[in-house]
Amino acid sequence: MAILVTGGAGYIGSHTCIQLLKENYEVVVLDNLSNSSPKALQRIEEITGKTVMFYQADLLDRQAVERVFEENNITGVLHFAGLKAVGESVEKPLYYYHNNITGTLILCETMRSCGVKTLVFSSSATVYGTPERVPISEEAPTGAANPYGRTKLMIEEILRDLHQADSDWRIALLRYFNPIGADESGRIGEDPTGLPNNLMPFITQVAVGKRDKLMVFGDDYDTPDGTGIRDYIHVTDLAEGHLKALEKIAAETGVKTYNLGTGFGYSVLDIVHAFLEATGVQVPYEITDRRPGDIASCYADPSLAEKELGWRAKKTIRDMCCDAWRWQQHNPNGYQ
Ligand code: NAD
Ligand code: UDP
């Protein structure tokens, strides 16, 4: 009995593989390595002392996906594989729709034909668009602002329709807020290619001397210090949320939607200060223009996940900064 982790070599998938192995699940990873390194898988094995069955394959390759199911006794799927860069999705919408949506369709069709109907899907807080109010509960209106976000919303709808047509499906839609940090070993972490889009990898790259300074995208938002507020969550807490979701859907059919966030918002400058306190490293920054499409404030109401999954994020912002820094310091060039 194994769990298939699509995108398991990636940032969140690799951390979730560690939690699965620690809980004695058998793990099969399917990843085309388009945004990840096989070294992540080697290190997962080093950290846990357990093995991962790895298929370097594309979800768009139906035969390869079928082979994974034929060769393993898969009982459930954690579906992380997807493209995730908002800016790139605006430039290459068809590439994003094809990869994320067609890939999910092929996965679900294969699951159905093999009688595997347990699926946890990586959705995102981006499905809430510009929230009317914070904290954001799962009932808040949705409306994504870019092709990446629309792939998440469309896949959520597809999975709801799938359950509507066949109530045997057991599906969890996990809407992540802002995952940061790394495994406490410092051996695996976030390894963006090129210029990081996200705040924490940018901060750690400045701290390690790879970049001169952080550009803070706007200080004129309607927030206490004028910079954008987000709900940063430690990737290990997020990974644990997946195991809880898997347990929940093993116990009951249906489609469940959960926010995975901490419920606390931190501004960009809060993070810069927290990083200094946690690591002793001062990150120079400059205030620049707002980034198009950014919202002022976004943080979760995570109470549904606490009530129904018995899950809540435990790690502090200090833990997130220390762990992100340990990974960056020990691996200044990521997995290269
Ligand atoms: P990531 O890029 O590190 O991992 C995704 C993995 O999927 C990569 O290893 C990539 O090689 C693989 N992949 C992509 N397309 C594939 C395909 N067609 N076939 C096989 N493998 C494929 O990203 P991540 O940060 O770990 O994100 C995981 C999931 O969580 C994604 O679906 C992402 O959209 C979602 N998510 C991420 C964040 C975030 O801030 N990191 C926030 C919300 C949601
Ligand atoms: N941000 C920033 N400089 C950067 C990257 C991000 O000021 O180089 C800000 C961004 O405007 C937002 C916050 O940091 O307010 C989090 O950005 P990120 O891209 O990590 O997450 P998202 O905006 O997608 O939630």
Coordinates of C-alpha atoms and ligand atoms in Angstrom, one line a residue:
M1 CA 0.0 0.0 0.0
A2 CA 1.7 3.2 -1.2
I3 CA 1.0 6.8 -1.6
L4 CA 1.7 8.4 -5.0
V5 CA 3.2 11.9 -4.6
T6 CA 3.1 13.8 -7.9
G7 CA 5.7 16.6 -7.9
G8 CA 7.4 14.9 -4.9
A9 CA 10.8 16.2 -5.9
G10 CA 9.6 19.8 -5.5
Y11 CA 9.6 22.1 -2.5
I12 CA 6.4 21.2 -0.7
G13 CA 6.2 17.6 -2.1
S14 CA 9.7 16.7 -0.9
H15 CA 8.9 17.9 2.7
T16 CA 5.7 16.0 2.6
C17 CA 7.6 12.8 1.5
I18 CA 9.6 13.1 4.7
Q19 CA 6.5 13.2 6.9
L20 CA 4.9 10.3 5.0
L21 CA 8.1 8.2 5.4
K22 CA 8.3 9.1 9.1
E23 CA 4.8 7.8 9.5
N24 CA 5.7 4.6 7.7
Y25 CA 3.8 5.2 4.5
E26 CA 5.4 3.7 1.4
V27 CA 6.1 6.5 -1.0
V28 CA 6.1 6.6 -4.8
V29 CA 7.1 9.8 -6.5
L30 CA 6.3 10.9 -10.0
D31 CA 8.0 14.0 -11.2
N32 CA 9.4 15.3 -14.5
L33 CA 12.0 17.3 -12.7
S34 CA 11.0 20.4 -14.7
N35 CA 11.4 22.5 -11.6
S36 CA 13.3 20.2 -9.2
S37 CA 16.4 18.1 -8.7
P38 CA 16.8 14.3 -8.1
K39 CA 19.1 15.3 -5.3
A40 CA 16.0 16.2 -3.2
L41 CA 15.0 12.6 -3.4
Q42 CA 18.4 11.3 -2.4
R43 CA 18.4 13.6 0.6
I44 CA 14.9 12.5 1.6
E45 CA 16.3 9.0 1.8
E46 CA 19.3 10.1 3.8
I47 CA 17.2 12.1 6.3
T48 CA 14.6 9.3 6.8
G49 CA 16.8 6.2 6.2
K50 CA 14.0 4.9 4.0
T51 CA 13.6 4.5 0.2
V52 CA 11.4 6.3 -2.3
M53 CA 10.3 4.6 -5.5
F54 CA 10.9 7.3 -8.2
Y55 CA 9.6 7.7 -11.7
Q56 CA 11.0 10.5 -13.7
A57 CA 7.9 11.0 -15.8
D58 CA 5.5 13.7 -17.0
L59 CA 1.8 13.7 -16.0
L60 CA 1.0 14.5 -19.6
D61 CA 2.4 11.1 -20.6
R62 CA -0.6 8.9 -20.0
Q63 CA 1.2 5.6 -20.5
A64 CA 3.9 6.5 -18.0
V65 CA 1.2 7.5 -15.4
E66 CA -0.5 4.2 -16.1
R67 CA 2.7 2.3 -15.6
V68 CA 3.2 3.9 -12.1
F69 CA -0.2 2.6 -11.1
E70 CA 0.3 -0.9 -12.6
E71 CA 3.7 -1.4 -10.9
N72 CA 2.6 -0.2 -7.4
N73 CA -0.2 -0.8 -5.0
I74 CA -1.2 2.8 -4.8
T75 CA -4.1 3.6 -2.4
G76 CA -4.0 7.4 -2.5
V77 CA -2.5 10.3 -4.3
L78 CA -1.0 13.6 -3.1
H79 CA -1.1 15.8 -6.2
F80 CA 1.6 18.6 -6.0
A81 CA 2.8 18.5 -9.6
G82 CA 2.1 21.7 -11.4
L83 CA 3.6 25.0 -12.7
K84 CA 3.4 27.8 -10.2
A85 CA 4.9 31.0 -11.4
V86 CA 2.2 33.7 -11.7
G87 CA 4.1 36.0 -14.1
E88 CA 5.0 33.1 -16.4
S89 CA 1.4 32.0 -16.4
V90 CA 0.4 35.4 -17.7
E91 CA 2.9 35.1 -20.5
K92 CA 2.3 31.4 -21.3
P93 CA -1.3 30.7 -20.4
L94 CA -1.8 27.7 -22.7
Y95 CA 1.3 26.1 -21.3
Y96 CA -0.1 26.5 -17.8
Y97 CA -3.6 25.3 -18.6
H98 CA -2.2 22.3 -20.5
N99 CA 0.3 21.3 -17.9
N100 CA -1.8 21.8 -14.8
I101 CA -5.3 20.9 -16.0
T102 CA -4.6 18.2 -18.6
G103 CA -2.0 16.7 -16.2
T104 CA -4.7 16.5 -13.5
L105 CA -7.3 15.1 -16.0
I106 CA -4.8 12.3 -17.0
L107 CA -4.1 11.6 -13.4
C108 CA -7.7 11.4 -12.4
E109 CA -8.7 9.2 -15.4
T110 CA -5.9 6.8 -14.5
M111 CA -6.9 6.8 -10.9
R112 CA -10.5 6.0 -11.8
S113 CA -9.6 3.2 -14.1
C114 CA -7.4 1.7 -11.4
G115 CA -10.1 2.2 -8.7
V116 CA -8.0 4.6 -6.7
K117 CA -10.3 7.5 -5.6
T118 CA -8.4 9.1 -2.8
L119 CA -6.8 12.5 -3.8
V120 CA -5.3 15.4 -1.9
F121 CA -4.9 18.4 -4.2
S122 CA -2.5 21.4 -3.8
S123 CA -4.7 24.4 -4.2
S124 CA -3.8 27.9 -3.1
A125 CA -5.0 31.0 -1.3
T126 CA -4.7 32.7 -4.7
V127 CA -8.2 31.3 -5.4
Y128 CA -9.6 34.0 -3.1
G129 CA -8.3 36.8 -5.4
T130 CA -8.6 40.1 -3.6
P131 CA -10.3 39.1 -0.4
E132 CA -13.2 41.2 0.8
R133 CA -12.1 40.7 4.4
V134 CA -9.4 39.0 6.4
P135 CA -9.0 36.5 8.0
I136 CA -10.2 34.5 5.0
S137 CA -12.5 31.5 5.6
E138 CA -13.2 28.7 3.1
E139 CA -16.6 30.2 2.4
A140 CA -15.2 33.5 1.1
P141 CA -15.9 34.2 -2.6
T142 CA -13.3 33.0 -5.0
G143 CA -12.0 34.6 -8.2
A144 CA -8.4 34.2 -9.3
A145 CA -6.6 37.1 -11.0
N146 CA -4.2 35.3 -13.3
P147 CA -4.0 32.0 -15.4
Y148 CA -2.0 30.2 -12.6
G149 CA -4.8 30.9 -10.1
R150 CA -7.5 30.0 -12.6
T151 CA -5.9 26.6 -13.1
K152 CA -6.3 26.1 -9.3
L153 CA -9.9 27.2 -9.4
M154 CA -10.7 25.1 -12.4
I155 CA -9.1 22.0 -11.0
E156 CA -11.1 22.5 -7.8
E157 CA -14.3 22.6 -9.9
I158 CA -13.3 19.6 -11.9
L159 CA -12.7 17.6 -8.7
R160 CA -16.1 18.7 -7.3
D161 CA -17.8 17.5 -10.5
L162 CA -15.9 14.2 -10.3
H163 CA -17.3 13.6 -6.8
Q164 CA -20.8 14.7 -7.9
A165 CA -20.7 12.1 -10.6
D166 CA -19.2 9.3 -8.4
S167 CA -19.6 9.8 -4.7
D168 CA -17.0 7.2 -3.9
W169 CA -14.3 9.8 -4.5
R170 CA -12.5 11.1 -1.4
I171 CA -11.0 14.5 -2.1
A172 CA -9.2 17.2 -0.1
L173 CA -8.6 20.6 -1.6
L174 CA -5.9 22.2 0.5
R175 CA -5.6 26.0 0.0
Y176 CA -2.1 26.9 1.1
F177 CA -1.2 30.3 2.3
N178 CA 2.6 31.2 2.1
P179 CA 4.9 28.2 2.7
I180 CA 8.4 29.1 3.7
G181 CA 11.2 27.5 5.7
A182 CA 12.8 24.2 5.3
D183 CA 13.3 20.8 6.9
E184 CA 15.2 21.4 10.2
S185 CA 18.1 19.2 8.9
G186 CA 19.0 22.0 6.4
R187 CA 19.4 19.3 3.8
I188 CA 16.3 20.0 1.7
G189 CA 14.6 23.3 1.0
E190 CA 13.2 25.7 -1.6
D191 CA 15.5 26.0 -4.7
P192 CA 14.1 28.5 -7.1
T193 CA 15.6 28.8 -10.6
G194 CA 16.8 32.3 -11.4
L195 CA 15.5 35.3 -9.7
P196 CA 13.3 34.2 -6.8
N197 CA 9.7 35.4 -7.1
N198 CA 8.9 34.9 -3.4
L199 CA 9.9 36.9 -0.4
M200 CA 11.8 34.4 1.8
P201 CA 14.1 32.9 -0.9
F202 CA 14.9 36.4 -1.9
I203 CA 15.8 37.4 1.6
T204 CA 18.0 34.3 2.2
Q205 CA 19.8 35.0 -1.1
V206 CA 20.5 38.6 -0.1
A207 CA 21.7 37.3 3.3
V208 CA 24.1 34.8 1.8
G209 CA 25.5 37.4 -0.5
K210 CA 24.0 36.3 -3.8
R211 CA 22.0 39.5 -4.2
D212 CA 22.7 43.0 -3.1
K213 CA 19.4 44.0 -1.5
L214 CA 15.7 43.1 -1.2
M215 CA 13.3 45.2 -3.2
V216 CA 10.2 45.8 -1.0
F217 CA 7.3 46.1 -3.4
G218 CA 5.4 49.1 -2.0
D219 CA 5.1 50.7 1.4
D220 CA 1.8 52.5 0.7
Y221 CA -0.7 49.7 1.3
D222 CA -3.4 50.1 3.9
T223 CA -1.4 48.1 6.5
P224 CA 0.3 49.2 9.7
D225 CA 3.7 49.7 8.1
G226 CA 2.4 50.1 4.5
T227 CA 4.0 46.8 3.3
G228 CA 2.0 43.8 2.2
I229 CA 0.8 41.3 4.8
R230 CA 0.8 37.5 4.3
D231 CA 0.2 34.4 6.3
Y232 CA 3.6 32.6 6.3
I233 CA 3.5 28.9 7.2
H234 CA 6.4 26.5 7.9
V235 CA 6.6 24.0 5.1
T236 CA 6.9 21.2 7.7
D237 CA 3.6 22.2 9.3
L238 CA 2.1 22.3 5.8
A239 CA 3.4 18.8 5.1
E240 CA 1.8 17.6 8.3
G241 CA -1.5 19.0 7.2
H242 CA -1.4 16.7 4.2
L243 CA -1.1 13.6 6.4
K244 CA -4.1 14.8 8.5
A245 CA -6.1 15.4 5.3
L246 CA -5.2 12.0 4.0
E247 CA -6.5 10.4 7.3
K248 CA -9.7 12.5 7.1
I249 CA -10.6 11.4 3.6
A250 CA -9.6 7.8 4.4
A251 CA -12.4 7.9 7.0
E252 CA -15.1 9.6 4.8
T253 CA -16.0 10.2 1.2
G254 CA -16.7 13.7 -0.1
V255 CA -14.9 16.8 -1.2
K256 CA -13.4 18.8 1.7
T257 CA -11.8 22.2 1.4
Y258 CA -9.4 23.5 4.0
N259 CA -7.2 26.6 4.4
L260 CA -3.7 25.7 5.6
G261 CA -2.3 28.8 7.2
T262 CA -1.4 30.0 10.6
G263 CA -4.0 32.7 11.0
F264 CA -1.4 35.3 11.6
G265 CA -0.3 38.0 9.1
Y266 CA 3.2 39.4 8.9
S267 CA 4.3 42.4 6.8
V268 CA 7.3 42.4 4.5
L269 CA 9.2 44.5 7.1
D270 CA 8.1 42.2 9.9
I271 CA 9.8 39.4 8.1
V272 CA 13.0 41.4 7.5
H273 CA 13.1 42.2 11.3
A274 CA 12.2 38.6 12.3
F275 CA 15.0 37.3 10.0
L276 CA 17.5 39.7 11.8
E277 CA 16.3 38.6 15.2
A278 CA 16.5 34.9 14.3
T279 CA 19.8 34.8 12.4
G280 CA 21.6 38.0 13.3
V281 CA 21.8 38.9 9.6
Q282 CA 20.7 42.3 8.5
V283 CA 19.1 42.2 5.1
P284 CA 19.5 45.6 3.3
Y285 CA 16.3 46.7 1.5
E286 CA 15.0 49.4 -0.7
I287 CA 11.3 50.4 -1.1
T288 CA 10.2 50.2 -4.7
D289 CA 6.9 50.3 -6.6
R290 CA 4.1 47.9 -5.9
R291 CA 4.3 44.7 -7.8
P292 CA 1.3 44.6 -10.3
G293 CA -1.4 42.3 -9.1
D294 CA -0.3 42.2 -5.4
I295 CA -2.9 42.6 -2.7
A296 CA -2.5 44.4 0.6
S297 CA -3.3 41.7 3.1
C298 CA -4.0 38.0 3.0
Y299 CA -4.2 35.6 6.0
A300 CA -6.2 32.5 6.8
D301 CA -8.9 31.6 9.1
P302 CA -7.5 28.1 9.8
S303 CA -10.2 27.1 12.3
L304 CA -11.9 24.5 10.0
A305 CA -8.7 22.5 9.6
E306 CA -8.2 22.6 13.3
K307 CA -11.8 21.5 14.0
E308 CA -12.1 18.8 11.3
L309 CA -8.5 17.6 10.9
G310 CA -7.1 18.3 14.4
W311 CA -4.3 20.2 12.7
R312 CA -2.8 23.5 13.4
A313 CA 0.5 25.1 12.5
K314 CA 3.0 24.9 15.4
K315 CA 6.1 26.5 14.2
T316 CA 6.9 30.2 14.8
I317 CA 8.1 32.8 12.4
R318 CA 11.5 32.5 14.1
D319 CA 11.6 28.7 13.3
M320 CA 10.7 29.6 9.7
C321 CA 13.6 32.1 9.4
C322 CA 16.1 29.9 11.1
D323 CA 15.3 26.9 9.0
A324 CA 15.2 28.8 5.7
W325 CA 18.6 30.3 6.6
R326 CA 20.1 26.9 7.6
W327 CA 19.2 25.5 4.2
Q328 CA 20.5 28.5 2.3
Q329 CA 23.7 28.8 4.3
H330 CA 24.6 25.1 3.8
N331 CA 23.4 25.1 0.2
P332 CA 24.2 28.5 -1.2
N333 CA 23.5 27.3 -4.8
G334 CA 20.5 25.1 -3.8
Y335 CA 20.9 21.5 -5.1
Q336 CA 23.6 22.4 -7.6
Ligands
NAD1 P1 7.6 23.0 -7.1 O1 7.8 23.6 -8.4 O2 8.8 23.0 -6.2 O3 7.1 21.5 -7.2 C1 6.2 21.1 -8.2 C2 6.9 19.9 -8.8 O4 6.0 19.4 -9.9 C3 8.2 20.1 -9.4 O5 9.1 19.2 -8.9 C4 8.0 19.9 -10.9 O6 9.2 19.3 -11.5 C5 6.8 19.0 -11.0 N1 6.0 19.0 -12.2 C6 5.4 20.1 -12.7 N2 4.7 19.8 -13.8 C7 4.8 18.4 -13.9 C8 4.3 17.5 -14.8 N3 3.5 17.8 -15.9 N4 4.6 16.2 -14.6 C9 5.4 15.8 -13.6 N5 5.9 16.6 -12.7 C10 5.6 17.9 -12.9 O7 6.4 23.8 -6.4 P2 5.9 23.7 -4.9 O8 6.2 25.1 -4.3 O9 6.4 22.5 -4.2 O10 4.4 23.6 -5.1 C11 3.7 22.4 -5.1 C12 2.2 22.6 -5.4 O11 1.7 23.5 -4.5 C13 2.0 23.2 -6.8 O12 0.8 22.7 -7.3 C14 1.8 24.7 -6.4 O13 1.0 25.3 -7.4 C15 1.1 24.6 -5.1 N6 1.2 25.8 -4.3 C16 2.5 26.3 -4.0 C17 2.6 27.4 -3.2 C18 4.0 28.0 -2.9 O14 4.1 29.1 -2.5 N7 5.1 27.2 -3.0 C19 1.5 28.1 -2.7 C20 0.2 27.5 -3.0 C21 0.1 26.4 -3.8
UDP2 N1 7.7 40.9 -1.8 C1 8.6 41.9 -1.8 N2 9.8 41.7 -2.5 C2 10.1 40.5 -3.1 C3 9.2 39.5 -3.1 C4 8.0 39.7 -2.4 O1 8.4 43.0 -1.3 O2 11.2 40.4 -3.7 C5 6.5 41.0 -1.1 C6 5.2 40.9 -1.9 O3 4.9 42.2 -2.5 C7 4.2 40.4 -0.9 C8 5.0 39.6 0.1 O4 6.4 40.0 -0.1 O5 3.7 41.5 -0.1 C9 4.9 38.1 -0.2 O6 5.3 37.9 -1.6 P1 5.4 36.4 -2.2 O7 5.6 36.6 -3.7 O8 6.3 35.6 -1.4 O9 3.9 35.8 -2.0 P2 2.5 36.2 -2.6 O10 2.5 37.6 -2.9 O11 2.4 35.3 -3.8 O12 1.5 35.8 -1.5

